Structures are given as C-alpha cells and as structure tokens.
mmCIF file with all atom_site columns, C-alpha atoms in Angstrom:
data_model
loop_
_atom_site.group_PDB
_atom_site.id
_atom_site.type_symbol
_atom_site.label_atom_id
_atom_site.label_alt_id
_atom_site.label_comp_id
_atom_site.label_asym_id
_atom_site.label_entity_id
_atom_site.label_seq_id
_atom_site.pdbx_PDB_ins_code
_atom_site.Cartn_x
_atom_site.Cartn_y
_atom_site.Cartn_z
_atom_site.occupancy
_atom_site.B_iso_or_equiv
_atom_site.pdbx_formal_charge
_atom_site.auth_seq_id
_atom_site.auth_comp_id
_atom_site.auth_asym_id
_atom_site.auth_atom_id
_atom_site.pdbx_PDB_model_num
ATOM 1   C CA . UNK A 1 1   ? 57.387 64.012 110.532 1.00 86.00 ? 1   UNK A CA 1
ATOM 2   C CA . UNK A 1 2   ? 60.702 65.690 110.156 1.00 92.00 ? 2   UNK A CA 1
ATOM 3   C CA . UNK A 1 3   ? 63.117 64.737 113.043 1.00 96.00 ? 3   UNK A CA 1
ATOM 4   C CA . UNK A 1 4   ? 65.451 66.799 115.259 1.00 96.00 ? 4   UNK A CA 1
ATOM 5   C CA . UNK A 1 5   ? 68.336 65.594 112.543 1.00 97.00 ? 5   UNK A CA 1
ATOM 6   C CA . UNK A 1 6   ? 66.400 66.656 109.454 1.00 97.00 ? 6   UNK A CA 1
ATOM 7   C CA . UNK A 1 7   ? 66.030 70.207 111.266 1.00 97.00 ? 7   UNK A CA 1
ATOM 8   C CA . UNK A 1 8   ? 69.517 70.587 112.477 1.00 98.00 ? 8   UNK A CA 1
ATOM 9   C CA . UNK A 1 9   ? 71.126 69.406 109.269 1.00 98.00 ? 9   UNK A CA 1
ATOM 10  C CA . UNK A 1 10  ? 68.988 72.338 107.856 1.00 98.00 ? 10  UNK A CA 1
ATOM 11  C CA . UNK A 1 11  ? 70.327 74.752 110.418 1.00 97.00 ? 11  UNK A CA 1
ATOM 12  C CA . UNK A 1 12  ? 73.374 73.685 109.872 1.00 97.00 ? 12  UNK A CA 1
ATOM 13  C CA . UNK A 1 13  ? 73.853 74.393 106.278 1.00 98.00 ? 13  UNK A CA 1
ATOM 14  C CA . UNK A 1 14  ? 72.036 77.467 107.150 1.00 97.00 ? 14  UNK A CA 1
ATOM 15  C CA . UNK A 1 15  ? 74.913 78.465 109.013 1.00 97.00 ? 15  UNK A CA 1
ATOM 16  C CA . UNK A 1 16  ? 77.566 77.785 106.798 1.00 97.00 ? 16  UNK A CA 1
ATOM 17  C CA . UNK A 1 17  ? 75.625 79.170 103.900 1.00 96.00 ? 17  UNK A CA 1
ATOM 18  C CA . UNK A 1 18  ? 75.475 82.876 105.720 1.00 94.00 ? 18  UNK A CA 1
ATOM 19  C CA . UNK A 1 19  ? 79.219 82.145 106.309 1.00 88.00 ? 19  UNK A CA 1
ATOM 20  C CA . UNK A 1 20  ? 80.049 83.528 102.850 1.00 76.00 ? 20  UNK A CA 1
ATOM 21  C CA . UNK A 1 21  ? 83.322 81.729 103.141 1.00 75.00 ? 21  UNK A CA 1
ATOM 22  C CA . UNK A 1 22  ? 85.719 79.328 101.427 1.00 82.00 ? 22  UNK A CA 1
ATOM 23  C CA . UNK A 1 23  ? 87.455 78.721 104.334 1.00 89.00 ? 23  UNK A CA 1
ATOM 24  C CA . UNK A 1 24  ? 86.459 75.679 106.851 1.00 95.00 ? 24  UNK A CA 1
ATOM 25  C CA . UNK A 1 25  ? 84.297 76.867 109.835 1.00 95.00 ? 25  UNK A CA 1
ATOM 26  C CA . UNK A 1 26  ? 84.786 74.727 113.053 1.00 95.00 ? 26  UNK A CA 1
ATOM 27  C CA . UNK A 1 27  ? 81.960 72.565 114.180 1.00 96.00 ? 27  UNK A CA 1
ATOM 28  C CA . UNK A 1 28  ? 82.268 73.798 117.700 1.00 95.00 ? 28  UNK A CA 1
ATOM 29  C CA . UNK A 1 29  ? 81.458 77.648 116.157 1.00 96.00 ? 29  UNK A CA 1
ATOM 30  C CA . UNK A 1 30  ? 78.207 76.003 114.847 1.00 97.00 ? 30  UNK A CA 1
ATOM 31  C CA . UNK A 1 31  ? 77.323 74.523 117.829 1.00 97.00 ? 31  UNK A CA 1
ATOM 32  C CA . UNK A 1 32  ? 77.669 77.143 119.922 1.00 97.00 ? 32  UNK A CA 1
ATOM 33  C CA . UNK A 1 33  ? 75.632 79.507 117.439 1.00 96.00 ? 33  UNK A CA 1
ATOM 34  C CA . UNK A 1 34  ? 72.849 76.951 116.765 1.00 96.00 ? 34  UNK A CA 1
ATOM 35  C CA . UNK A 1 35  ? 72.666 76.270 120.685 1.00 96.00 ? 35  UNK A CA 1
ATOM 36  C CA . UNK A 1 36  ? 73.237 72.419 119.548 1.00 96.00 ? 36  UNK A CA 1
ATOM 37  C CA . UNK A 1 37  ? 75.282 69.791 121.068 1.00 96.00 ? 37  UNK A CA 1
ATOM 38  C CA . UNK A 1 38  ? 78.644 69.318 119.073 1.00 95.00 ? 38  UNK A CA 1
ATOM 39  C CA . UNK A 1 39  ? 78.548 65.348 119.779 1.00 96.00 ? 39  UNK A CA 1
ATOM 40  C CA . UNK A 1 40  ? 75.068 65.614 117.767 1.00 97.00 ? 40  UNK A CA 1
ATOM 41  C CA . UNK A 1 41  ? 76.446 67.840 114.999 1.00 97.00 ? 41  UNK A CA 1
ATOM 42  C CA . UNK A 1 42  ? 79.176 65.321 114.594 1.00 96.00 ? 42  UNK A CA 1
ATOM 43  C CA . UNK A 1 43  ? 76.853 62.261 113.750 1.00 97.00 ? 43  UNK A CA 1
ATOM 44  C CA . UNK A 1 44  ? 74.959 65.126 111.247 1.00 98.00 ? 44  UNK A CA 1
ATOM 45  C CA . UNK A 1 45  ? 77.350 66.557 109.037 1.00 97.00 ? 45  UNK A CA 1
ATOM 46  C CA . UNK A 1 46  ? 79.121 63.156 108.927 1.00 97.00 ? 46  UNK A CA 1
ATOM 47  C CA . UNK A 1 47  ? 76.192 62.132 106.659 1.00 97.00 ? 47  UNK A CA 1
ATOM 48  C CA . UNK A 1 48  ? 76.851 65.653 104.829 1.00 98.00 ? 48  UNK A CA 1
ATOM 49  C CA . UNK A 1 49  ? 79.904 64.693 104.181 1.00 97.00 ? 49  UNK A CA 1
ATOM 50  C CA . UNK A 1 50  ? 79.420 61.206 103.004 1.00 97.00 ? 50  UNK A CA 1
ATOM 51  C CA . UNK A 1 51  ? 76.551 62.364 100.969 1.00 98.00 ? 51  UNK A CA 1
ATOM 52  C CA . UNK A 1 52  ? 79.350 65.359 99.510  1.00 98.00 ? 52  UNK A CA 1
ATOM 53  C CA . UNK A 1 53  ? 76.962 68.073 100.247 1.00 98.00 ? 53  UNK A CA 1
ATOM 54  C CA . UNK A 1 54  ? 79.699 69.060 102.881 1.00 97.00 ? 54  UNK A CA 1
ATOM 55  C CA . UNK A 1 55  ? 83.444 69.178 102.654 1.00 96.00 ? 55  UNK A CA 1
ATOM 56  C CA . UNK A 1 56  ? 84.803 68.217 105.998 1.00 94.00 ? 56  UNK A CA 1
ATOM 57  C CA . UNK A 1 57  ? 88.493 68.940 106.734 1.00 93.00 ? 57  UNK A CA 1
ATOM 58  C CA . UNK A 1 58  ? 90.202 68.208 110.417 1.00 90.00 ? 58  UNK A CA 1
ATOM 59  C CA . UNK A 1 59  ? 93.271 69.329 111.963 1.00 86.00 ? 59  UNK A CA 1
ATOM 60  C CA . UNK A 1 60  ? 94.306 72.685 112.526 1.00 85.00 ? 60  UNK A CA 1
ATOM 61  C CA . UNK A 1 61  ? 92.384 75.037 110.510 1.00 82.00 ? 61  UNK A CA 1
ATOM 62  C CA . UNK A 1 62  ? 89.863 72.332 110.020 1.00 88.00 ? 62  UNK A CA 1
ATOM 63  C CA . UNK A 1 63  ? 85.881 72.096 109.772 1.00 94.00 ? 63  UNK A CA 1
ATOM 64  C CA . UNK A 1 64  ? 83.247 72.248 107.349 1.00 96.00 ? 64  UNK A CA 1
ATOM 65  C CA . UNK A 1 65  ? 82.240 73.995 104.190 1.00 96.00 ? 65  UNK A CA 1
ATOM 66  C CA . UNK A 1 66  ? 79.447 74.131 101.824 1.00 96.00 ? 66  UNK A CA 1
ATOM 67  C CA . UNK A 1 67  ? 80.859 71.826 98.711  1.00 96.00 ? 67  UNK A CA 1
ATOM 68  C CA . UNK A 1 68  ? 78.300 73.836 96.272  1.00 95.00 ? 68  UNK A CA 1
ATOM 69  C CA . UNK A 1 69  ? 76.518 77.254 96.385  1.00 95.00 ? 69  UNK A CA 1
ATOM 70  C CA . UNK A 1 70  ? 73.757 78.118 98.277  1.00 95.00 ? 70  UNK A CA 1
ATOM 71  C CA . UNK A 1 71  ? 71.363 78.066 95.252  1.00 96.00 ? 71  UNK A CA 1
ATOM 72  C CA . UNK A 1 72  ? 72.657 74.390 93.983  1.00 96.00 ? 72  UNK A CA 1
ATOM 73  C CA . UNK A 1 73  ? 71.223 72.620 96.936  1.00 97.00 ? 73  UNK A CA 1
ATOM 74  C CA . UNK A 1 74  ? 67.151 71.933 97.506  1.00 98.00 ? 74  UNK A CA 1
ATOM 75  C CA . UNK A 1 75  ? 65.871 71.508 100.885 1.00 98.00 ? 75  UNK A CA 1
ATOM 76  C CA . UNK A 1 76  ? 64.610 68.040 99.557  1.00 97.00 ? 76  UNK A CA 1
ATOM 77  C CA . UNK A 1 77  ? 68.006 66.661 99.210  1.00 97.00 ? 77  UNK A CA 1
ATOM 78  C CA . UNK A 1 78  ? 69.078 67.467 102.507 1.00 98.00 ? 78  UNK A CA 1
ATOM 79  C CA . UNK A 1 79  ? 66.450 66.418 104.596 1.00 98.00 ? 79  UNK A CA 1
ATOM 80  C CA . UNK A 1 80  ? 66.199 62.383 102.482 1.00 96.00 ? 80  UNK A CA 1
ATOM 81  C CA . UNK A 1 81  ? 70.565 62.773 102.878 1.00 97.00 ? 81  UNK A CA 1
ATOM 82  C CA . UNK A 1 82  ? 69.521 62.733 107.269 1.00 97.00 ? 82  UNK A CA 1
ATOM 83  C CA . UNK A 1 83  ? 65.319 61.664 107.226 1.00 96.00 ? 83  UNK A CA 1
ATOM 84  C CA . UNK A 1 84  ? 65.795 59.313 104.190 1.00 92.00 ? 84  UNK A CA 1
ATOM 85  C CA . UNK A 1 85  ? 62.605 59.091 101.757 1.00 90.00 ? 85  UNK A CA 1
ATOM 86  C CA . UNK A 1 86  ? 60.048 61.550 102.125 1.00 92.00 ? 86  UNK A CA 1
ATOM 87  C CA . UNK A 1 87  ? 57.450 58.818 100.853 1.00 90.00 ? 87  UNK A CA 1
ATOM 88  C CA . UNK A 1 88  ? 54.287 59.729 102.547 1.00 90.00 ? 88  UNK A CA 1
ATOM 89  C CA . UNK A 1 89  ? 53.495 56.415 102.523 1.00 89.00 ? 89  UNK A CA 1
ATOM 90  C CA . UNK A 1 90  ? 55.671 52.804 102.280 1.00 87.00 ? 90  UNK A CA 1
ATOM 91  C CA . UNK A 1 91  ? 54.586 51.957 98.492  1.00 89.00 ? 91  UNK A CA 1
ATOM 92  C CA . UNK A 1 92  ? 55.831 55.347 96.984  1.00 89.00 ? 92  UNK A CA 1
ATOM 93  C CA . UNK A 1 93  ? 59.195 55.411 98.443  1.00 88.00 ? 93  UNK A CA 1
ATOM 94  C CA . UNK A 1 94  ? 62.072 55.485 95.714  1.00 84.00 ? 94  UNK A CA 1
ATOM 95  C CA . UNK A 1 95  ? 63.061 51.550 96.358  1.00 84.00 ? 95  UNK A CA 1
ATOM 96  C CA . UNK A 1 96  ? 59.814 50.363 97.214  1.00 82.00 ? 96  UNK A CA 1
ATOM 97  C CA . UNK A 1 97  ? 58.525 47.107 95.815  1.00 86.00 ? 97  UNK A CA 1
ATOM 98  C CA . UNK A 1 98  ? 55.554 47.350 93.392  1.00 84.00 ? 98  UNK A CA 1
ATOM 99  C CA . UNK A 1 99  ? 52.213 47.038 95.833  1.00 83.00 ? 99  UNK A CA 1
ATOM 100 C CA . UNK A 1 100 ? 50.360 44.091 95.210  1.00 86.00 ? 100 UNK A CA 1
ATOM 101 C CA . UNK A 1 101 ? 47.363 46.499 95.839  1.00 86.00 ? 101 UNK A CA 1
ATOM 102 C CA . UNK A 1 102 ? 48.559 49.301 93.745  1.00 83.00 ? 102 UNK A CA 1
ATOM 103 C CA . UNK A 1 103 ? 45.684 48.133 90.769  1.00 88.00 ? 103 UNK A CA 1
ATOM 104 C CA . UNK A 1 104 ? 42.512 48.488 93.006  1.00 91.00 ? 104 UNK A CA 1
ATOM 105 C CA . UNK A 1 105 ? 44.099 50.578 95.649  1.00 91.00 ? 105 UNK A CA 1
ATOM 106 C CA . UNK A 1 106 ? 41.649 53.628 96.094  1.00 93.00 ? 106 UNK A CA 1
ATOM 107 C CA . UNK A 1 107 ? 43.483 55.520 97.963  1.00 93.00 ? 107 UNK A CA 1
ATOM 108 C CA . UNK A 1 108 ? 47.244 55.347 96.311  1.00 92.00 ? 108 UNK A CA 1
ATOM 109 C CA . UNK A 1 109 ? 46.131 58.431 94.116  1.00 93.00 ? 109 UNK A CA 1
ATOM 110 C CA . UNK A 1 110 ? 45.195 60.515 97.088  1.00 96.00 ? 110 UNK A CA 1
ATOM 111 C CA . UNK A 1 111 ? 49.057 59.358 98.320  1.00 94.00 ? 111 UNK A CA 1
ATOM 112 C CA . UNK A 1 112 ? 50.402 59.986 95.365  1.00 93.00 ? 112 UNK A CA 1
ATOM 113 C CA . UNK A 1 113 ? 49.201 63.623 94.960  1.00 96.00 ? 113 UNK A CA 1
ATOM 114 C CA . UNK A 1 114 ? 49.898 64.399 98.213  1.00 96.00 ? 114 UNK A CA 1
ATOM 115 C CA . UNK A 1 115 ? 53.761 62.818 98.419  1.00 94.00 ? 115 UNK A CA 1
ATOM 116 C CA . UNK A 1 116 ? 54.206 64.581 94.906  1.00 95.00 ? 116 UNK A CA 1
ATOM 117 C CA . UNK A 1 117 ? 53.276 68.223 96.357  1.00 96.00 ? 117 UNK A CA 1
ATOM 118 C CA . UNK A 1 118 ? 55.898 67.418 99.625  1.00 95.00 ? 118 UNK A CA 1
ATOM 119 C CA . UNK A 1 119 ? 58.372 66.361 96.734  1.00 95.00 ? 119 UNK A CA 1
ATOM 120 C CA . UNK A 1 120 ? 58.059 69.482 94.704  1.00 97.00 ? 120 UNK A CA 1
ATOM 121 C CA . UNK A 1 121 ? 57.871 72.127 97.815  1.00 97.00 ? 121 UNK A CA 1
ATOM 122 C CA . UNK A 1 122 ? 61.130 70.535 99.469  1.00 97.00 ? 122 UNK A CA 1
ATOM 123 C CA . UNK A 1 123 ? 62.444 70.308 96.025  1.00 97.00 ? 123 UNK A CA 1
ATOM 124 C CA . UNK A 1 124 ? 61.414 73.872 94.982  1.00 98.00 ? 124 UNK A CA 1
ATOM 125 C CA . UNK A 1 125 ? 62.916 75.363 97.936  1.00 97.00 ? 125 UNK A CA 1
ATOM 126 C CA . UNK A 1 126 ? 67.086 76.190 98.053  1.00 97.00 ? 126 UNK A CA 1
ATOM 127 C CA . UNK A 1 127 ? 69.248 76.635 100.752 1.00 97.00 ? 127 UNK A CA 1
ATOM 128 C CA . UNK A 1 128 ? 69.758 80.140 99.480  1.00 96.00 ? 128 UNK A CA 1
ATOM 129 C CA . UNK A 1 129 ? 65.570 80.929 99.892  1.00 96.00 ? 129 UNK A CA 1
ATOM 130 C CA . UNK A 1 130 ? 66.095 80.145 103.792 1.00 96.00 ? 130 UNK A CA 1
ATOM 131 C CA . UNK A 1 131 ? 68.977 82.586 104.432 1.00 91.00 ? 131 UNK A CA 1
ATOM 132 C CA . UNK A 1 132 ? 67.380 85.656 102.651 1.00 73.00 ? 132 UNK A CA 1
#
C-alpha cells in the first residue's frame, strides 16, 4: 500500500511541476494549495532533497524547485525515494538476501510477475503524464 507520504510527495512535485518556474516556490504556498500540513511537507521534501530530486533553498526568497524536468522523473523513483522498495514481497526487494526457498518456491514466479508489472507502470509513468 502506498502511504499518505508516497501520495503527498507525488502531489507535491505535482505542484511544483505546474509551477513552470526556475525560481524557488515556498513550502507554505504548497501547503496551503495541497490543503497539507507544512510540518508534514517539511519531513517530505527533506527526503526530495536528500535524494536531489528537489533543490531546496532557505532564507529570503527561499523554497523548493524541481532539480530536473518534468519528463526526467518516473513516478517509481519518487514513491521508493518516500515508500522505499516497491517489492511486492520481502525476497524481491533490491537488497534482499537470496531466499533459501527461492529453488522450490511455487509461488516466487507469480511474485515476480506481479512486482515486475508495479515496477514497469510506476516506472513508465513521468511526472509530466500526471500534470497533463
């Protein structure tokens, strides 16, 4: 399940995205047009930041900014950057050790088809698709 942070790190690249600016947008501006608390937002796009899909800037003049285009980022790499892995299941996860099981597992190929289609829809989709 995607949590509240996956969903409002979404919204808020969203936001910045239909910003079509260069200039740093303040993160109480966001807040008040995603109806979302700012003390919330702060915890979110400091993982943005850290993961340099944001560019964060504070002070006078500060806020946030997309670092890329729209059309560079996937919807997979924001929500792992605030849900981590998107593994369906423990034993497909990126860093996961290899399952003991894995050899006579009869069900790790239903996982595996199924974790590869979430993969490739989060993966196909871009930041731009969502603000169309």
């Amino acid at each position: 399940m995607i949590s509240t942070k996956g969903r409002y790190a979404l919204r808020v690249m969203i936001d910045l995205a239909k910003q079509h600016s260069e200039s740093y947008i303040p993160l109480k501006e966001i807040a008040e047009r995603q109806g979302i608390s700012k003390k919330y937002l702060e915890i979110i796009v400091k993982e943005l930041v850290n993961a340099k899909l944001l560019v964060g800037v504070s002070g006078k003049g500060g806020g946030y900014r997309l670092s890329r285009k729209p059309e560079e980022y996937s919807v997979g790499e924001i929500l792992e950057v605030t849900e981590g892995s998107l593994a369906i299941v423990a034993c497909l996860s990126k860093d996961a050790e290899k399952c003991p099981r894995a050899e006579k597992c009869e069900t790790l190929p239903m996982w595996s088809e199924y974790n590869k289609m979430i993969y490739d829809f989060f993966y196909s989709k871009k930041l731009s698709d969502l603000i169309q």
